[in-house]
Short mmCIF file of C-alpha atoms in Angstrom, two decimals:
data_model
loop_
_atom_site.label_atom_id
_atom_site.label_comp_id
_atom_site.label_asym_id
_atom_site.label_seq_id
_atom_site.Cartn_x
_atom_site.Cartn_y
_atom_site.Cartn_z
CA UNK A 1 -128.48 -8.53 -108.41
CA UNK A 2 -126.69 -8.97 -111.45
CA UNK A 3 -129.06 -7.90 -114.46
CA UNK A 4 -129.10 -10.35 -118.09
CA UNK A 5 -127.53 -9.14 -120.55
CA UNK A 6 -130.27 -8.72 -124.15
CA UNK A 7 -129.45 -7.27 -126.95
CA UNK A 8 -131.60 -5.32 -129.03
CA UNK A 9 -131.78 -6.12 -132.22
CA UNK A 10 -133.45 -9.89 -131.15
CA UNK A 11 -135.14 -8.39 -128.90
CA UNK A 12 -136.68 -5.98 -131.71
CA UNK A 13 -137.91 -8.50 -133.50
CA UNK A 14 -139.19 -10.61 -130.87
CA UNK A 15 -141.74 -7.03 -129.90
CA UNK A 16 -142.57 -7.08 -133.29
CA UNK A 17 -144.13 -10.95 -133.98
CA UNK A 18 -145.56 -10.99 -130.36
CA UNK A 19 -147.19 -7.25 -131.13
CA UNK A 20 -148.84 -8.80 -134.00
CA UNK A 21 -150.22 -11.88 -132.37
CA UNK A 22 -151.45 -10.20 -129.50
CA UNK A 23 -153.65 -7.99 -132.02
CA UNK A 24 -154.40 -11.54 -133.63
CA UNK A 25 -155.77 -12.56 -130.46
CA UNK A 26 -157.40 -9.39 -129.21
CA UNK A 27 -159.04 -9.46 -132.63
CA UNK A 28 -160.41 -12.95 -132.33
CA UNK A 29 -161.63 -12.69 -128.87
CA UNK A 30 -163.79 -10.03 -130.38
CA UNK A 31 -164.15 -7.78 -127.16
CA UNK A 32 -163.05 -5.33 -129.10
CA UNK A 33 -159.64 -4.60 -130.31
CA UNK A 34 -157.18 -2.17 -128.98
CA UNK A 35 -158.20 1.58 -129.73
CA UNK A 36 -154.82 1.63 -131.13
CA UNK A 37 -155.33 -0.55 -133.82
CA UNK A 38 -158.98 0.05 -133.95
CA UNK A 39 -159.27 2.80 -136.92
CA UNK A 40 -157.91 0.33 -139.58
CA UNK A 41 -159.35 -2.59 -138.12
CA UNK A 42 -162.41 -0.71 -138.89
CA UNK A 43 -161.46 0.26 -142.27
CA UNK A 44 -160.34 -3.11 -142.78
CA UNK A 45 -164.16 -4.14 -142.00
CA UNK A 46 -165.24 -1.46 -144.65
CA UNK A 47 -163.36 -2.10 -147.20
CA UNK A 48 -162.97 -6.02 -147.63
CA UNK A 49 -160.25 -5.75 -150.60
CA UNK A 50 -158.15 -4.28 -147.39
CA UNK A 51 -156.43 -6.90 -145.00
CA UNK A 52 -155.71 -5.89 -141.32
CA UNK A 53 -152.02 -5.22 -142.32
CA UNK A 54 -152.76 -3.53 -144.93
CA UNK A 55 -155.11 -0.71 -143.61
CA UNK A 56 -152.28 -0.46 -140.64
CA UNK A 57 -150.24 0.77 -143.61
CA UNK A 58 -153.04 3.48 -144.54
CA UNK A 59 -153.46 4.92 -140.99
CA UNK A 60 -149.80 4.82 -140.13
CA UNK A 61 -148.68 6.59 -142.89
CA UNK A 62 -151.31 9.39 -141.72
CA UNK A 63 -150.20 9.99 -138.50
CA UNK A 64 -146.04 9.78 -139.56
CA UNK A 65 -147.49 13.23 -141.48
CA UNK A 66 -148.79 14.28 -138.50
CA UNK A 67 -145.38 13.65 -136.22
CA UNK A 68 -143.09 15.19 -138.86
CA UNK A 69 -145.20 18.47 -138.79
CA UNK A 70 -145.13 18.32 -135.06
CA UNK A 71 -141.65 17.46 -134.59
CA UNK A 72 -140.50 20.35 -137.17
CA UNK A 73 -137.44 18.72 -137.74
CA UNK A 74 -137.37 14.84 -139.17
CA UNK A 75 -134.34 12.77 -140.18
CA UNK A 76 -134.72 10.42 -143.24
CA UNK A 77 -133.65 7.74 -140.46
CA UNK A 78 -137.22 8.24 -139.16
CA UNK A 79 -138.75 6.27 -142.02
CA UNK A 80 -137.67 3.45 -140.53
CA UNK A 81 -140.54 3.14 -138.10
CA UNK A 82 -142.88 2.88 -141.33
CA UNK A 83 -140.34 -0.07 -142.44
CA UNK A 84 -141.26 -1.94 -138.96
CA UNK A 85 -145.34 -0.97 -139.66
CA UNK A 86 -144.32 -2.74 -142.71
CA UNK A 87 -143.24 -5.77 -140.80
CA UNK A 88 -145.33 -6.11 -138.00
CA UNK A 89 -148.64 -5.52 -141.04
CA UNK A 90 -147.36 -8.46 -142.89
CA UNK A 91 -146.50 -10.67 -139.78
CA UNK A 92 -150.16 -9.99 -138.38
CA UNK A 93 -151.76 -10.75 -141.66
CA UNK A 94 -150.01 -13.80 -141.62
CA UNK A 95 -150.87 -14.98 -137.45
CA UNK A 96 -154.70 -14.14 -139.12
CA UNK A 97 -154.50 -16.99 -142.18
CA UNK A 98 -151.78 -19.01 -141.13
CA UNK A 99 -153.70 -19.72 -137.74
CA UNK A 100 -157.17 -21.30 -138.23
CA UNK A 101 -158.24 -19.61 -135.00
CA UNK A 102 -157.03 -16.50 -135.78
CA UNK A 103 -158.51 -16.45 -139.29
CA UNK A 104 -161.99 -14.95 -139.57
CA UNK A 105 -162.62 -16.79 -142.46
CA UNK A 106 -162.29 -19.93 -140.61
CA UNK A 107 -163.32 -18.86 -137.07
CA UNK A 108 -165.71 -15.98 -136.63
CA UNK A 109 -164.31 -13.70 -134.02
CA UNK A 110 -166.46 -14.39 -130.85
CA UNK A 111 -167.43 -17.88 -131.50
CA UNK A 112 -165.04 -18.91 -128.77
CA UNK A 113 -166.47 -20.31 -125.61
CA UNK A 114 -166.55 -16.89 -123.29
CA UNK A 115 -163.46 -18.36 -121.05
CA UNK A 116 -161.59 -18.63 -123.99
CA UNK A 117 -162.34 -15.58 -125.18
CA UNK A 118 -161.79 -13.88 -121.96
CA UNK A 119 -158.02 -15.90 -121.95
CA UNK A 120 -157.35 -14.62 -125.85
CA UNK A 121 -158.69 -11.51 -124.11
CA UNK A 122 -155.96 -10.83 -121.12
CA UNK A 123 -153.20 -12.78 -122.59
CA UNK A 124 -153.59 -10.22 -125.75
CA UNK A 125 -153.88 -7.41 -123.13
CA UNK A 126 -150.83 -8.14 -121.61
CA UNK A 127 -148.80 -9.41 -124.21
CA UNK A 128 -149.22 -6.27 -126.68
CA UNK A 129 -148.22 -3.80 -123.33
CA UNK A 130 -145.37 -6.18 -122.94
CA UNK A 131 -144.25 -5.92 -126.59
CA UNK A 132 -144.31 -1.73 -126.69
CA UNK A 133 -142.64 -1.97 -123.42
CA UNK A 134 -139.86 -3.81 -125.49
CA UNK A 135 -139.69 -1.54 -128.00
CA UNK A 136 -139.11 1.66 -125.85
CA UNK A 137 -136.32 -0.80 -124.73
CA UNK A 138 -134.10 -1.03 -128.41
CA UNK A 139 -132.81 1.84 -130.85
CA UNK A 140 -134.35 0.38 -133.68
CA UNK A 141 -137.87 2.32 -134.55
CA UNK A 142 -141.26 0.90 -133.24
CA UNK A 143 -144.01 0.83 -135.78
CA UNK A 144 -145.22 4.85 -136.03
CA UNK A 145 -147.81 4.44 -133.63
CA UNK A 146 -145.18 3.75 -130.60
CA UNK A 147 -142.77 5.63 -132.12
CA UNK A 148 -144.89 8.45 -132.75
CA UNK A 149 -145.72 8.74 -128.22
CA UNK A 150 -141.79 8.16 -127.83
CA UNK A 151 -140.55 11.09 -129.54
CA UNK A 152 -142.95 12.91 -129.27
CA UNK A 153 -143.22 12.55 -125.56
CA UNK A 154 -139.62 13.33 -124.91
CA UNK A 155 -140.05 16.39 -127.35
CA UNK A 156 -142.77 17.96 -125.18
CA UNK A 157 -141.13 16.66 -121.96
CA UNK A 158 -144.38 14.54 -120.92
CA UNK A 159 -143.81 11.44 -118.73
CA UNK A 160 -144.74 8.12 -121.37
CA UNK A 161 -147.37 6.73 -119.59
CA UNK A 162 -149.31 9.51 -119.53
CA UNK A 163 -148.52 10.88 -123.10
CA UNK A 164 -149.34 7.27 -124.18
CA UNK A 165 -152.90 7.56 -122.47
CA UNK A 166 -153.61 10.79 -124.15
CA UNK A 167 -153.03 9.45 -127.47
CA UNK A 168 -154.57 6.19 -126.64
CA UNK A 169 -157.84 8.15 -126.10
CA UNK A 170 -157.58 9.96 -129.34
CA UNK A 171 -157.35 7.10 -131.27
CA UNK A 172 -160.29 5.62 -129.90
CA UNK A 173 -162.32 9.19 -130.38
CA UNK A 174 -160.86 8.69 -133.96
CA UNK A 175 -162.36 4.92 -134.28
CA UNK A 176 -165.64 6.10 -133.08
CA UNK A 177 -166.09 8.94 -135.35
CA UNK A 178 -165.12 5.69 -138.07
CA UNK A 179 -167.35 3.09 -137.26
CA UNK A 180 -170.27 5.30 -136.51
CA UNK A 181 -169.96 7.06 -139.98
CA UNK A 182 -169.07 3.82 -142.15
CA UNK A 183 -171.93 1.88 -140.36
CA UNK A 184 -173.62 3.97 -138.07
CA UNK A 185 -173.29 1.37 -134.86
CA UNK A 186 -170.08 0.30 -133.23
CA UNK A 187 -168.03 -2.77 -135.14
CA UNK A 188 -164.33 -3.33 -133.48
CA UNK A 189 -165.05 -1.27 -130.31
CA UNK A 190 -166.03 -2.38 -127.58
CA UNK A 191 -165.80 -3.37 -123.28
CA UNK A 192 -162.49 -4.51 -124.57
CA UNK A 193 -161.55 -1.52 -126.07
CA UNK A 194 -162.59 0.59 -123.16
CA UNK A 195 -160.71 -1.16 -120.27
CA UNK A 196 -157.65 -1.29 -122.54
CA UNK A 197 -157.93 2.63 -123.18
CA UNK A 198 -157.57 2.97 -119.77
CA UNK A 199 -154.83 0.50 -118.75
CA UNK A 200 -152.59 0.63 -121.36
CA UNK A 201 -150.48 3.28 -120.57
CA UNK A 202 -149.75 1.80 -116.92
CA UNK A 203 -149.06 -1.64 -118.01
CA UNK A 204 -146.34 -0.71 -120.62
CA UNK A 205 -144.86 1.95 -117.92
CA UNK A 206 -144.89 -1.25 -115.63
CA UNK A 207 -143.41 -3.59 -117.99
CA UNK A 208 -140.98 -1.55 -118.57
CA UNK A 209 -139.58 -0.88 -114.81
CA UNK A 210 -139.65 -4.57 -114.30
CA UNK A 211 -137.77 -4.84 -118.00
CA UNK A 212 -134.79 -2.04 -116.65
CA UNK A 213 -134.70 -4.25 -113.12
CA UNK A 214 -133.89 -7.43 -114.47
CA UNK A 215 -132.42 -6.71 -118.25
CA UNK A 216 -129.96 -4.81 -119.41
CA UNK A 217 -129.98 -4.19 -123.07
CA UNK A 218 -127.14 -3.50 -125.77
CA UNK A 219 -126.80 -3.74 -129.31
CA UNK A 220 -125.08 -6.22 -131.62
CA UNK A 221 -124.20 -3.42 -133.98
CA UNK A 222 -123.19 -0.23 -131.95
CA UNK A 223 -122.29 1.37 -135.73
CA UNK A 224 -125.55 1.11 -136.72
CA UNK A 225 -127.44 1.90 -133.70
CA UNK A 226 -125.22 5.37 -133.90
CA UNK A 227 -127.04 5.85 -136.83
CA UNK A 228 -130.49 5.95 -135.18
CA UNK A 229 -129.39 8.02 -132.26
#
């Protein structure tokens, strides 16, 4: 079978808006959010002059410290996965008040009927693995978070999904040690949060082999994708 031909800068973009709404709707579903994006969700809850996007900015920043001292050696280049945190904060601040339903100053997360919170729930699920999948599919950087399990992942010689589960779990030990100390209960974590700890990882790896056995992806601008290689 003949594979389709995508190329990757759309294709970048395209990760990055869905990424954001699928937070959007994990967010207002209010099952809890992904353990990912759970520590500045929580910070976001803490500290009310901070949007969503915004406290992505704080947290990412963090751990792009963290990779550079673990990867030894960085290349200016690498900053660019802060430029698409950049991005996909703004884009998801703007799903959250451009949306009514997204907006939890319109519509308090939860107040949903439960089937369409369960919906928001899986189609959020599925549609952020689906968007990292993506990512792992173009040369242009993923926010740090992604970016941070591909390199590192290929610098220790783990397989993805499993690296990816790892640091799944460590951000949600990280979110707990947040909410319990800001507010000493859980806010942001939840059965959600849980089930998507554990599938996470699989679903992207999955994504991803059904991605490589239909698409075939190539860039628009092989000059500059020489640049990130």
């Amino acid at each position: 079978m003949k594979k389709i031909k995508l190329y990757e800068e759309p294709t970048y973009v395209l990760a990055t808006v869905l990424l954001a709404l699928s937070v959007a709707m994990i967010a207002a579903a209010d099952f809890g959010v992904s353990m990912i994006v759970a520590p500045a969700y929580i910070l976001s809850l803490k500290f009310p002059f901070l949007t969503f996007g915004r406290a992505e900015y704080i947290i990412q920043a963090l751990l792009f410290a963290v990779f550079c001292i673990l990867m030894r050696r960085v290349k200016p280049v690498y900053l660019f996965s802060f430029v698409t945190c950049i991005i996909y904060g703004f884009v998801l601040d703007a799903w959250r008040s451009v949306v009514p339903a997204f907006n939890p100053a319109v519509t308090a997360p939860g107040s949903f009927a439960l089937p369409v919170r369960l919906l928001l729930f899986a189609g959020g699920v599925l549609l952020c693995s689906f968007s990292i999948a993506s990512f792992y599919k173009v040369y242009l950087y993923p926010q740090v978070y992604d970016f941070f399990v591909k390199m590192l992942s290929r610098r220790f010689n783990i397989a993805l999904p499993k690296f990816k589960t790892c640091f799944d779990f460590c951000c949600l030990a990280a979110a707990c040690v947040l909410t319990l100390a800001f507010f000493g209960r859980f806010r942001g974590i939840g059965v959600g949060t849980i089930i998507m700890t554990a599938v996470n990882g699989a679903l992207i790896g999955l994504f991803g082999k059904v991605l490589d056995r239909f698409f075939v992806f190539e860039p628009l601008f092989p000059k500059v994708k020489r640049i990130f290689e």
